[in-house]
Short mmCIF file of C-alpha atoms in Angstrom, two decimals:
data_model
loop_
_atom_site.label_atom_id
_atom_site.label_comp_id
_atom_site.label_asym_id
_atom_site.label_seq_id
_atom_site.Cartn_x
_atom_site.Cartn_y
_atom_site.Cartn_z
CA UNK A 1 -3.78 23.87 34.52
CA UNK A 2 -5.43 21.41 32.57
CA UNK A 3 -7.90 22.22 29.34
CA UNK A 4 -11.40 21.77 30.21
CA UNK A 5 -12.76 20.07 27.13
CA UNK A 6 -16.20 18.45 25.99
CA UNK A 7 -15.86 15.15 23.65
CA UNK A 8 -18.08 14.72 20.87
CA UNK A 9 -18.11 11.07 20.31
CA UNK A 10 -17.83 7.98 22.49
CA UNK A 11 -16.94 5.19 19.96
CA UNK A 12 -14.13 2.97 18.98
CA UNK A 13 -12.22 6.48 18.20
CA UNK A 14 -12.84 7.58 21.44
CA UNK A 15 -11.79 4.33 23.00
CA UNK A 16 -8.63 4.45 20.89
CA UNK A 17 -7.62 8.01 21.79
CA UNK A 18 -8.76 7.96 25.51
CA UNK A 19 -5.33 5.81 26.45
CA UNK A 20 -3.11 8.27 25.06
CA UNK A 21 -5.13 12.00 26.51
CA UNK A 22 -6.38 10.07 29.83
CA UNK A 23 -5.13 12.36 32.80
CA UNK A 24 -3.77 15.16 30.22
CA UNK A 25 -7.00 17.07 29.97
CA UNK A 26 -10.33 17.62 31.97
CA UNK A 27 -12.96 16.01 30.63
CA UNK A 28 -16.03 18.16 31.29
CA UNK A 29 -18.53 16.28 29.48
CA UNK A 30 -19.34 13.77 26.53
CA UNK A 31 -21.70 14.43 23.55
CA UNK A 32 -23.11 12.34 20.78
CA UNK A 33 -25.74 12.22 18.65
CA UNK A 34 -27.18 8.59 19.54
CA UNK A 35 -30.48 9.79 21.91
CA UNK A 36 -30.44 6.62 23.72
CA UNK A 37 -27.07 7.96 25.55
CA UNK A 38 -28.09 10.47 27.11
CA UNK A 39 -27.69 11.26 30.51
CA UNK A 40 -25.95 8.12 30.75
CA UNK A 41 -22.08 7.72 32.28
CA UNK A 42 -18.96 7.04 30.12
CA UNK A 43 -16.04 6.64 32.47
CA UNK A 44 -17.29 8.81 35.26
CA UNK A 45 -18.52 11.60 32.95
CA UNK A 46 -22.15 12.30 31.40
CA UNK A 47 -23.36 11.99 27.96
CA UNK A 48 -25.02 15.50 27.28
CA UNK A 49 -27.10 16.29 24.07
CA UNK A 50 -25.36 18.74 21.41
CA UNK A 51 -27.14 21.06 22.24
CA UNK A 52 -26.29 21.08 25.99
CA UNK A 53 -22.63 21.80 25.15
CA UNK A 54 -23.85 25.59 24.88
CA UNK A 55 -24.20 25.61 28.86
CA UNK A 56 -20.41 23.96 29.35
CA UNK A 57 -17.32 26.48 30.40
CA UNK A 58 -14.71 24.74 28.18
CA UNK A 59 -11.54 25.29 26.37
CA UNK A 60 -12.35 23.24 23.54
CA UNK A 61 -14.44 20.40 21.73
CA UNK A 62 -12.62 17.24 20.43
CA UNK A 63 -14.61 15.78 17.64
CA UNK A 64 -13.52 11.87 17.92
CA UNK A 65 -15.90 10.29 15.36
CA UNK A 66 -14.96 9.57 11.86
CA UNK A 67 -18.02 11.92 10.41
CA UNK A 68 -15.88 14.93 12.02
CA UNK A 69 -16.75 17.12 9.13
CA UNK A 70 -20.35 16.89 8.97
CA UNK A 71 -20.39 17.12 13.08
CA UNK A 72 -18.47 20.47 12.89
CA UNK A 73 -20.74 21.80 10.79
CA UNK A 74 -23.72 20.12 13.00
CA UNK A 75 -22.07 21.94 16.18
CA UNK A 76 -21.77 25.54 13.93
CA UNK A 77 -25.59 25.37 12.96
CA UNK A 78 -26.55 24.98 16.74
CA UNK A 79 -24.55 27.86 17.69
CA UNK A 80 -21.54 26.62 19.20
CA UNK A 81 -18.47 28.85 18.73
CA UNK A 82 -16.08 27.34 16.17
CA UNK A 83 -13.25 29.08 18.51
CA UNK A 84 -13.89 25.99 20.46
CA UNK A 85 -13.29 23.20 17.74
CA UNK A 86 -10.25 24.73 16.74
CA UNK A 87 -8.90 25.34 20.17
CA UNK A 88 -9.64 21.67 20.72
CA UNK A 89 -8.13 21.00 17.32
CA UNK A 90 -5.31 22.88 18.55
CA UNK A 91 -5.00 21.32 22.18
CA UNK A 92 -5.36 17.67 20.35
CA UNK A 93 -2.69 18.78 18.49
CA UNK A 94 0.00 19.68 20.88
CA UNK A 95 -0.79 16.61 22.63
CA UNK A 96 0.34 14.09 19.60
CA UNK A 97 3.09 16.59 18.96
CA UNK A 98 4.48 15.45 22.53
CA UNK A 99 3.61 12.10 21.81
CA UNK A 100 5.08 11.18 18.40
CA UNK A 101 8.46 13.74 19.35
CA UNK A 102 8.80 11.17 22.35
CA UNK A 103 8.72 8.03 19.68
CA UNK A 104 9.75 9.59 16.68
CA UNK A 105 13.00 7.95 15.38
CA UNK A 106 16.02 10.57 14.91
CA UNK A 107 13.70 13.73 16.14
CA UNK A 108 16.28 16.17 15.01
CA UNK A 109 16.73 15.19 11.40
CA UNK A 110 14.42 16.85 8.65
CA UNK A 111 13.32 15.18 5.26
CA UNK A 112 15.42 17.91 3.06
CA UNK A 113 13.31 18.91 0.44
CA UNK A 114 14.69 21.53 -2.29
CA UNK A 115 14.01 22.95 -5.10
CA UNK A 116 14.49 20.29 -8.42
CA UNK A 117 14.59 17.57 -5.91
CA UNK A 118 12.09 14.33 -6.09
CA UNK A 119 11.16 12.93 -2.68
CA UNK A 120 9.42 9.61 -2.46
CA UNK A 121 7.13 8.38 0.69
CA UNK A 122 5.86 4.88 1.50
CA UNK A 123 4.47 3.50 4.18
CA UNK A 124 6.95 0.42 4.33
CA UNK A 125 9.72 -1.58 2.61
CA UNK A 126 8.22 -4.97 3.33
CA UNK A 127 8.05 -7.70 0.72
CA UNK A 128 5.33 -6.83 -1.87
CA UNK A 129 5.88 -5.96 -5.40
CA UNK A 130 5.11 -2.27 -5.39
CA UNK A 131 8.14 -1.53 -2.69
CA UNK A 132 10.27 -4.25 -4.88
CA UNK A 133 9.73 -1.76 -7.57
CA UNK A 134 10.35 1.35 -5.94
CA UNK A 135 13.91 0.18 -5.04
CA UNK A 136 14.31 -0.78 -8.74
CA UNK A 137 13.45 2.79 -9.31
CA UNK A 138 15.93 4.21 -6.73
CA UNK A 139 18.97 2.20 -8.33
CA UNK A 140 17.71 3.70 -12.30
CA UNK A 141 17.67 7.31 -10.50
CA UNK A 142 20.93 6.89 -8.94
CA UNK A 143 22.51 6.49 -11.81
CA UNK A 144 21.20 10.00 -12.88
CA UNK A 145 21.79 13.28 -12.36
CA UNK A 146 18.34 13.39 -10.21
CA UNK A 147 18.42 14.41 -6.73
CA UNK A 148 16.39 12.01 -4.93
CA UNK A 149 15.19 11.14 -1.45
CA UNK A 150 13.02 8.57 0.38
CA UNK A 151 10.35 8.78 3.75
CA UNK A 152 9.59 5.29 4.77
CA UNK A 153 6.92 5.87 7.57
CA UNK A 154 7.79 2.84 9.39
CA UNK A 155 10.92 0.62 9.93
CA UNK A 156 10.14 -2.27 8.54
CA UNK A 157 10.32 -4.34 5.77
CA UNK A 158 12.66 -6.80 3.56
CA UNK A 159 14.32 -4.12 1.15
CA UNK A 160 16.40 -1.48 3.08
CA UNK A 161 19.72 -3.09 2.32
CA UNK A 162 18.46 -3.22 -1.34
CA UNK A 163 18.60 0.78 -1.44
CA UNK A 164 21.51 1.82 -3.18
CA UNK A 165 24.64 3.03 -0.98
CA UNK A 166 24.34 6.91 -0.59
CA UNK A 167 20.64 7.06 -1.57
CA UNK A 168 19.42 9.32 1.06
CA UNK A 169 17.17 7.70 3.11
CA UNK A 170 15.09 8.53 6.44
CA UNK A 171 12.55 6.33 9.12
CA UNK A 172 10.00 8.44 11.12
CA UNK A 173 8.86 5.35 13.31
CA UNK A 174 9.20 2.44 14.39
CA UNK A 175 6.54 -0.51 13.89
CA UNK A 176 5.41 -0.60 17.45
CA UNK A 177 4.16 2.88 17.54
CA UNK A 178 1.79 2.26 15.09
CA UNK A 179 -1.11 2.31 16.50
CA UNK A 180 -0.73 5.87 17.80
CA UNK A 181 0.72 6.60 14.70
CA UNK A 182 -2.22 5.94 12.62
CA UNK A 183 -4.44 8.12 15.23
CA UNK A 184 -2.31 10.92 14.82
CA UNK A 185 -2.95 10.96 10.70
CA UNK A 186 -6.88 10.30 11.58
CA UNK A 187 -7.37 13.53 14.21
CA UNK A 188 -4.33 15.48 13.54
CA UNK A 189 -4.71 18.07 10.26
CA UNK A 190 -2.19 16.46 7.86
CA UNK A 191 -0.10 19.88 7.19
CA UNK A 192 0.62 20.22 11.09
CA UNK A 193 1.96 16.43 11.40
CA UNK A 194 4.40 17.38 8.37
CA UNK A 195 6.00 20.57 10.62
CA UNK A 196 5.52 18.12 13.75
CA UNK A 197 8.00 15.41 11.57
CA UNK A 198 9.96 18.31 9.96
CA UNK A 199 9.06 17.40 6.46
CA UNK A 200 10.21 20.25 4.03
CA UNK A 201 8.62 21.12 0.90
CA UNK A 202 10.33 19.16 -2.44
CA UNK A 203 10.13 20.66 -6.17
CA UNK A 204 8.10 16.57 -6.68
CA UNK A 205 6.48 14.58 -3.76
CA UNK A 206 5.89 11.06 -4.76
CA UNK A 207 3.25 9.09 -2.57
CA UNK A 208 4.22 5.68 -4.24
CA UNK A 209 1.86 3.34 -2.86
CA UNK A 210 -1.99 4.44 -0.72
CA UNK A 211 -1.52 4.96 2.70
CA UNK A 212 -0.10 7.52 5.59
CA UNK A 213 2.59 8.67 3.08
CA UNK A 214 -0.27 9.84 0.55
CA UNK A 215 -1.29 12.27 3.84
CA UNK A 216 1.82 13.83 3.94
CA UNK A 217 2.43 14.37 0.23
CA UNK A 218 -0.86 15.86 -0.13
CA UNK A 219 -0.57 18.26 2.30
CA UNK A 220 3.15 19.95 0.75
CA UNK A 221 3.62 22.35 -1.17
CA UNK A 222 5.06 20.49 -3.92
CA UNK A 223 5.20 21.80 -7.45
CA UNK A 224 4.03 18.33 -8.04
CA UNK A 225 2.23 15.99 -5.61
CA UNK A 226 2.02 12.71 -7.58
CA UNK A 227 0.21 9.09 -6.33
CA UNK A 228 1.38 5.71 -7.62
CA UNK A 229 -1.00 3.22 -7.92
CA UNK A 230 -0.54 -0.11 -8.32
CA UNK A 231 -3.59 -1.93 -7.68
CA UNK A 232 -7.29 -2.74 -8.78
CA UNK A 233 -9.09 -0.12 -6.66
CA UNK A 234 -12.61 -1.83 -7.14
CA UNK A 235 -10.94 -4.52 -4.51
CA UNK A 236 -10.11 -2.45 -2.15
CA UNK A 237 -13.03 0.30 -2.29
CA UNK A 238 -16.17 -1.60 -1.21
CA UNK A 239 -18.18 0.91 0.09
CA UNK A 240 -19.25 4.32 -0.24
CA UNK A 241 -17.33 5.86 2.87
CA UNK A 242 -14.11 4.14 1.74
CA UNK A 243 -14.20 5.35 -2.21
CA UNK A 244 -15.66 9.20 -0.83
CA UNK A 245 -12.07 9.23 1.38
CA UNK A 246 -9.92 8.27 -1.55
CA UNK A 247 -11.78 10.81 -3.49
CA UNK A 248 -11.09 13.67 -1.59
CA UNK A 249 -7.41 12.06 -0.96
CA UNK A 250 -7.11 11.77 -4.67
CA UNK A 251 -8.41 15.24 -5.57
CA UNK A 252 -5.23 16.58 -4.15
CA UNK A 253 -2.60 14.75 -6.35
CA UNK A 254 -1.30 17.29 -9.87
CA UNK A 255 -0.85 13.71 -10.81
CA UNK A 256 -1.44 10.21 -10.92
CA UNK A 257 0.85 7.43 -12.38
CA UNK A 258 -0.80 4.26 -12.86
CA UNK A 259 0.82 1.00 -13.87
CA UNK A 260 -1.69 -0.64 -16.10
CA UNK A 261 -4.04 0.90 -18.83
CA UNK A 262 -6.56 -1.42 -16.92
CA UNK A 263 -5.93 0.36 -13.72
CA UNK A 264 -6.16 4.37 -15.16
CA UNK A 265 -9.91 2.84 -16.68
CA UNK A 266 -11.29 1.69 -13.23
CA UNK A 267 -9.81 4.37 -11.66
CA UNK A 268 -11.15 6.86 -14.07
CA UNK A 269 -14.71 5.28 -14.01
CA UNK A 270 -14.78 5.61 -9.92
CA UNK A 271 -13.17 9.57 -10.14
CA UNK A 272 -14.36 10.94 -13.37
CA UNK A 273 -15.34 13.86 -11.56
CA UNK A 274 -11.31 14.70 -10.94
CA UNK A 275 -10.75 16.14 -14.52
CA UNK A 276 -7.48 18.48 -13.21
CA UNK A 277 -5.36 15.40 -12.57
CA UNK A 278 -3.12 14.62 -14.93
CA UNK A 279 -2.49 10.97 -15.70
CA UNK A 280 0.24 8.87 -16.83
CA UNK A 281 0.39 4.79 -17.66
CA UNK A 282 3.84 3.67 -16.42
CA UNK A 283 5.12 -0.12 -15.88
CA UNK A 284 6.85 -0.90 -13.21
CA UNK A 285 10.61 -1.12 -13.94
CA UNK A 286 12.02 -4.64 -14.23
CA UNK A 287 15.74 -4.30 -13.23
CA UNK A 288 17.26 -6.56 -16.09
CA UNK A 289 20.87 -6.64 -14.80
CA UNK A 290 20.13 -7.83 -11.55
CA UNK A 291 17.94 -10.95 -12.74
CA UNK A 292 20.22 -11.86 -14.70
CA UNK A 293 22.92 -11.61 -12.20
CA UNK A 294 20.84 -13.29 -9.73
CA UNK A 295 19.65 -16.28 -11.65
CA UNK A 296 21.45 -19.35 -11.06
CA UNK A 297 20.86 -23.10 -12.62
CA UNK A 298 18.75 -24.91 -10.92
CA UNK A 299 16.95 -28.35 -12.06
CA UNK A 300 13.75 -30.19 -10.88
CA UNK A 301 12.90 -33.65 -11.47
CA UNK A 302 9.03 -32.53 -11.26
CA UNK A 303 7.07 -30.42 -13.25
CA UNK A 304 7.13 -27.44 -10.86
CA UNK A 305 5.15 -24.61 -10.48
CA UNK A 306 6.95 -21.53 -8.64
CA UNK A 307 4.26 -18.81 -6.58
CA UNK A 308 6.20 -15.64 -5.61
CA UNK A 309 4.27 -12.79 -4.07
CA UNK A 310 3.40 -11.35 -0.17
CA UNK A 311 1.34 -14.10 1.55
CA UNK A 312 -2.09 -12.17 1.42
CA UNK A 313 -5.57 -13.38 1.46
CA UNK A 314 -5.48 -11.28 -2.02
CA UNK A 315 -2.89 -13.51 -3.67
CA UNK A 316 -4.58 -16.37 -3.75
CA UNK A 317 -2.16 -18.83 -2.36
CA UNK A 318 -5.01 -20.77 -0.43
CA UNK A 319 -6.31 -21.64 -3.43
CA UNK A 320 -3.22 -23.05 -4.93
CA UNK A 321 -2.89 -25.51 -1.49
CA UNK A 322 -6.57 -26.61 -2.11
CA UNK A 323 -5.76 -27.58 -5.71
CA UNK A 324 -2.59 -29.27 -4.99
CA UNK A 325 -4.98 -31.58 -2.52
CA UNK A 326 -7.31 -32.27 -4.92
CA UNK A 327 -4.43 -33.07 -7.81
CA UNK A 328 -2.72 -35.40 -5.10
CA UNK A 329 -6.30 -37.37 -4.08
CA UNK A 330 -6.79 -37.73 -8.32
CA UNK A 331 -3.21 -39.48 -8.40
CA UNK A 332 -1.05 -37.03 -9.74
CA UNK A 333 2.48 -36.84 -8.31
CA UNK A 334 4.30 -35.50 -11.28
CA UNK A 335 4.53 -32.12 -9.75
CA UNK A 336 5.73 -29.60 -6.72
CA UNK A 337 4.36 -26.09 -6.23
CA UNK A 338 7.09 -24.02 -4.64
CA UNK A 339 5.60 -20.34 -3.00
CA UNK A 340 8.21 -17.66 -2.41
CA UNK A 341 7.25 -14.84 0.04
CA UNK A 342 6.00 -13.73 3.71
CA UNK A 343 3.24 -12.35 4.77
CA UNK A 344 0.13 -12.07 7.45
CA UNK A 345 -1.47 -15.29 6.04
CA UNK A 346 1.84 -17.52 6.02
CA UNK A 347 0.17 -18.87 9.61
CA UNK A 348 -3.40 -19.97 7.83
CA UNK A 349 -0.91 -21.43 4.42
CA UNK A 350 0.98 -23.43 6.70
CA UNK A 351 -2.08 -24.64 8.62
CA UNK A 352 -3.64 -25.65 5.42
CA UNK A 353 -0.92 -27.62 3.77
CA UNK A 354 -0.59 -29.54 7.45
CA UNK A 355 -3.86 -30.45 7.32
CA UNK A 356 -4.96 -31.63 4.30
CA UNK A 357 -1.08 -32.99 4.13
CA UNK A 358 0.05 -32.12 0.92
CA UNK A 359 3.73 -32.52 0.51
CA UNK A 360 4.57 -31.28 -2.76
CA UNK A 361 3.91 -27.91 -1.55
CA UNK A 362 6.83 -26.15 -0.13
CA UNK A 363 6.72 -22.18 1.47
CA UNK A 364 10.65 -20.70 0.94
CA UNK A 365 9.60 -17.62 2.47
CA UNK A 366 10.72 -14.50 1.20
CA UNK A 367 13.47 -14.17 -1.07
CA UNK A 368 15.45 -11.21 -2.56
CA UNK A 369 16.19 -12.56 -5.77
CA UNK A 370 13.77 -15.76 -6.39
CA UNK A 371 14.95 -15.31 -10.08
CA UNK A 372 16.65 -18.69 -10.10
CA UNK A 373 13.51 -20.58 -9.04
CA UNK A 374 11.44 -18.92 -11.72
CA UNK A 375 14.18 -19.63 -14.49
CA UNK A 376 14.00 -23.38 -13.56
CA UNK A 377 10.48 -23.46 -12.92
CA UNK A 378 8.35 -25.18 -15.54
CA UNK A 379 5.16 -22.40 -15.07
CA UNK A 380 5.10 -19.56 -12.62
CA UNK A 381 1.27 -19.54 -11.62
CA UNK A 382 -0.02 -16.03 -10.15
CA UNK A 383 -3.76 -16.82 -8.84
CA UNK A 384 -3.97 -13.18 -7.56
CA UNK A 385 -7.49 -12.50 -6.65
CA UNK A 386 -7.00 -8.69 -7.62
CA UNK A 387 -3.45 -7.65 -8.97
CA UNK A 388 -2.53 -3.95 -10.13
CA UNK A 389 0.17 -4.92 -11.86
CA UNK A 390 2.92 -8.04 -11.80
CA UNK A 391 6.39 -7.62 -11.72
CA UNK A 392 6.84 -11.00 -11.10
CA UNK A 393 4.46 -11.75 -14.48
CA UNK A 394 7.22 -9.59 -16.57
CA UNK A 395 10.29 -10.86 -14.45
CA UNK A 396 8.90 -14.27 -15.31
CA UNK A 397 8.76 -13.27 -18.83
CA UNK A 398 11.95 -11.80 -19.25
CA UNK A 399 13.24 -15.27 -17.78
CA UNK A 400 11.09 -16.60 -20.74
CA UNK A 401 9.23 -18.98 -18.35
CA UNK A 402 5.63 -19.69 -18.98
CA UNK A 403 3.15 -17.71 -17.01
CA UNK A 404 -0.37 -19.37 -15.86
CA UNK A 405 -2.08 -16.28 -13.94
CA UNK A 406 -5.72 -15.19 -13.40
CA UNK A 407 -7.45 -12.36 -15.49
CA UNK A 408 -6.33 -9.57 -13.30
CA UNK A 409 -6.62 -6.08 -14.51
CA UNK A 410 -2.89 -6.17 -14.63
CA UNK A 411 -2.03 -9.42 -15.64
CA UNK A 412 -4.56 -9.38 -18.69
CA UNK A 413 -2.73 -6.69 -19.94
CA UNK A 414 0.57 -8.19 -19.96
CA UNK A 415 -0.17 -11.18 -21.51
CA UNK A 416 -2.38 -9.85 -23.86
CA UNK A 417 -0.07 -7.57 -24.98
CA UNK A 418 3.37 -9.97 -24.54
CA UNK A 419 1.90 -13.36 -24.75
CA UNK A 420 3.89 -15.31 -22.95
CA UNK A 421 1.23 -17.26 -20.84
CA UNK A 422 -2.50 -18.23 -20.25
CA UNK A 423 -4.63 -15.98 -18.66
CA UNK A 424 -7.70 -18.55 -16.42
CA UNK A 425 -11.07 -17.37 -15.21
CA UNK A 426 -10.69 -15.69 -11.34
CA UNK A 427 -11.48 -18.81 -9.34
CA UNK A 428 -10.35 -21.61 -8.15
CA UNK A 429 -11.86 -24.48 -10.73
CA UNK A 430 -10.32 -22.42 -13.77
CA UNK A 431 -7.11 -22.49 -11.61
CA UNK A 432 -7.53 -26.14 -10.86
CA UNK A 433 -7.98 -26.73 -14.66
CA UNK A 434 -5.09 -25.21 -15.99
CA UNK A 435 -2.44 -26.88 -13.18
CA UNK A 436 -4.12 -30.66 -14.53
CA UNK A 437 -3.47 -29.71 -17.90
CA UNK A 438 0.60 -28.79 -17.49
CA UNK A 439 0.55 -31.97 -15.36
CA UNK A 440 -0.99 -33.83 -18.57
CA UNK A 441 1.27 -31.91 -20.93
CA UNK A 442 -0.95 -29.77 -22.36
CA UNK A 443 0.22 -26.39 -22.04
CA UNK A 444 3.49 -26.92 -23.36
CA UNK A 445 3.00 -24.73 -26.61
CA UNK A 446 3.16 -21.76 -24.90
CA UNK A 447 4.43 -19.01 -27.06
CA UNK A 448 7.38 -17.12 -25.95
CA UNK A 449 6.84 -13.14 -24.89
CA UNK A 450 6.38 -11.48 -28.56
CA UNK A 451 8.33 -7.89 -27.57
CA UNK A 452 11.95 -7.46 -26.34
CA UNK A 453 11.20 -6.79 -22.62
CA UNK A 454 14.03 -4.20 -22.60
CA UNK A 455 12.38 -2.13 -24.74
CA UNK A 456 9.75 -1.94 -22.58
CA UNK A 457 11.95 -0.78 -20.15
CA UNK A 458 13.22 1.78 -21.31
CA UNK A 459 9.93 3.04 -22.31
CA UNK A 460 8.99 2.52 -18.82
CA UNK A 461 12.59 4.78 -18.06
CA UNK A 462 11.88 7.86 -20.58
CA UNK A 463 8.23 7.97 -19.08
CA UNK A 464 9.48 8.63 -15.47
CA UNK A 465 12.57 10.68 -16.21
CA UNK A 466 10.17 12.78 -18.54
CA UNK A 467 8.18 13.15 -15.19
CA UNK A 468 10.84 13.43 -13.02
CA UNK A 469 13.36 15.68 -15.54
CA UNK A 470 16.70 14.23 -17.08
CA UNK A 471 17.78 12.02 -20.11
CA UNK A 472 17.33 8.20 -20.78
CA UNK A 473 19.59 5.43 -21.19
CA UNK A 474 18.83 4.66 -18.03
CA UNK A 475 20.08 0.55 -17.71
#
């Protein structure tokens, strides 16, 4: 017999969710708070006030709007059982547990978490530096005596034949379930989708970059539940809901690793309230042996200026194509920008160097090791618009190529602290500036990086294994 159950909420949530309940339950009735709805009809059913839910036989209430919290308590103050939220919490429940056991990839096999063993989540392997240095990080602890493991939510990306051989490894889903995947982690409670995908409690949970996986470390029972964050979170948290959801998310991490000084500041300046978290600056790892192994001799009969990075609206790259136009109408053909990566906005980059037909700019797509563009390169350019932290800025460095890159919070700390480069004004005239003068010449006295980059690495090494437990002498 099906559950007779009132929805509170008739939204984009509701729209989302209807597809995947329609025909499993009996809808009794609809509720929301907008007055102008009432008594109206929503797919055949009525829109009753709150307070009309009282007078409904039902099994349950499923609050569908993204203010569930302060609706609950609404629908407690007006005297509706809570029974009923959490039997509709429960029947919402056993429905996605049907519906993500039907899609989930290898059902039977369980993320095996012990006791002394460090499990990383992520969302992805795709193409951007934070998963580039998260396999770095897999090849330093497999040379270890650290038991390790990896959740990748979904199956896709550019690095899982970069994993090293034996490095255990599991997928929950593929990429075209994710749609009801992310409605799962927004009405399912965070603990029951771990039992539902058979996740077993590790000594250390590592959520290594925002997103689903920070759900399902949070919600362990890890000795230590640590996030990873790599970016400038004043970019990305631009508005109140948004930074009030990563507070709460954030409040339930022991620990936070942070790969810039610049990044633990803004961070601490949005959270200062989270005083229990204990924070740690760590680079990213910059895998020494395989650039070098990688790197082969290239030469270029043009000044060139090598991009490398996911094509994102963040990165920048659209500004680099608009410069390149304007240096072609002034007369300059003394130089090629080359742009190494894939992304969402390679579509709109193509588009752009089509029409306003600029040549001399080339997209490679993405590359595993771009390290032999970058050593032949005369300037690798980053024109991030917000950047956490670079690998590419220290690859680039280690290569001892000259780095032209906008004052991001991470890369103003490396070349502050490294030299090694110019750091430009975030926009596109400073940008513009800086490519005319290498074309002229006149950035040719860049200084080399001032500190041996493999001593920063195996700073960066000690740091984690210190988290993590073990020795160094890592690479």
């Amino acid at each position: 017999m099906k559950k007779r159950i009132v929805i509170f909420g008739t939204g984009s949530l509701y729209r989302r969710t209807l597809i995947y309940i329609n025909g499993l339950c009996d809808i009794v009735a609809f509720s929301d708070n907008n007055n102008s709805l009432h008594g109206s009809i929503i797919d055949g059913v009525t829109v009753i006030p709150p307070e009309d839910i009282l007078l409904k036989e039902i099994d349950g209430i499923f609050i569908l709007s993204s203010y569930d919290k302060e609706i609950h308590s609404q629908l407690i103050n007006i005297g509706v059982d809570e029974s009923m939220i959490a039997n509709g919490r429960e029947i919402l429940t056993d429905i996605f547990q049907s519906l993500l056991g039907g899609v989930l990839i290898n059902s039977d096999a369980h993320v095996s978490g012990t006791k002394g063993n460090v499990s990383f989540f992520i969302d992805t392997l795709g193409n951007g530096g934070a998963e580039k240095a998260l396999v770095d990080l897999t090849k330093m602890l497999s040379k270890k005596n650290i038991s390790a493991s990896l959740t990748v939510t979904f199956n896709t990306g550019d690095y899982f034949d970069s994993i090293p051989d034996g490095f255990p490894i599991r997928v929950l889903f593929n990429p075209s379930d994710k749609e009801l995947v992310d409605l799962a982690f927004t009405l399912i409670e965070w603990k029951a989708l771990r039992r539902i995908l058979r996740i077993t409690d590790s000594s250390i949970e590592v959520s290594f970059l925002d997103g689903l996986s920070s759900c399902l470390v949070v919600a362990g029972n890890a000795d230590k539940k640590i996030g990873w964050i790599h970016s400038d979170l004043t970019y990305y948290l631009n508005d109140e809901k948004k930074k009030k959801d990563a507070s709460m998310l954030y409040s339930l991490f022991t620990d936070i690793v942070f790969v810039t000084h610049n990044a633990q500041f803004i961070w601490e300046c949005l959270f200062s309230e989270h005083t229990h978290v204990q924070k740690h600056v760590i680079y990213n790892i910059v895998n020494v042996s395989d650039i070098t192994r990688h790197k082969r001799q290239l030469a270029f009969d043009k000044i060139t200026f090598v991009a490398v990075g996911r094509l994102d609206y963040v990165k920048g790259f659209d500004l680099l194509v608009s410069i390149c136009n304007r240096l072609n109408e002034e007369g300059y053909d003394n130089y090629q920008l080359l742009i190494i990566g894939e992304g969402n906005d390679r579509p709109h980059i193509l588009k752009m160097i089509e029409e306003l037909n600029v040549p001399n700019v080339s997209l490679l797509g993405h590359l595993a090791y771009p390290y032999q563009y970058i050593d032949a390169a005369d300037f690798l350019i980053s024109s991030s618009r917000s950047e956490g932290f670079s690998l590419v800025i220290l690859e680039s460095l280690l290569l001892g190529t000259p780095v032209i890159a906008t004052k991001t919070a991470g890369a103003m700390e490396l070349i502050t602290n490294l030299g090694g480069g110019v750091l430009v004004e975030n926009n596109i005239d400073a940008l513009y500036l800086a490519m005319k003068n290498a074309c002229n010449g006149e950035l040719n006295e860049i200084l080399p990086a001032i500190k041996n980059l493999e001593d920063i690495n195996r700073e960066t090494c000690d740091k984690i294994i210190g988290i993590f437990g073990g020795g160094s002498d890592v690479f």
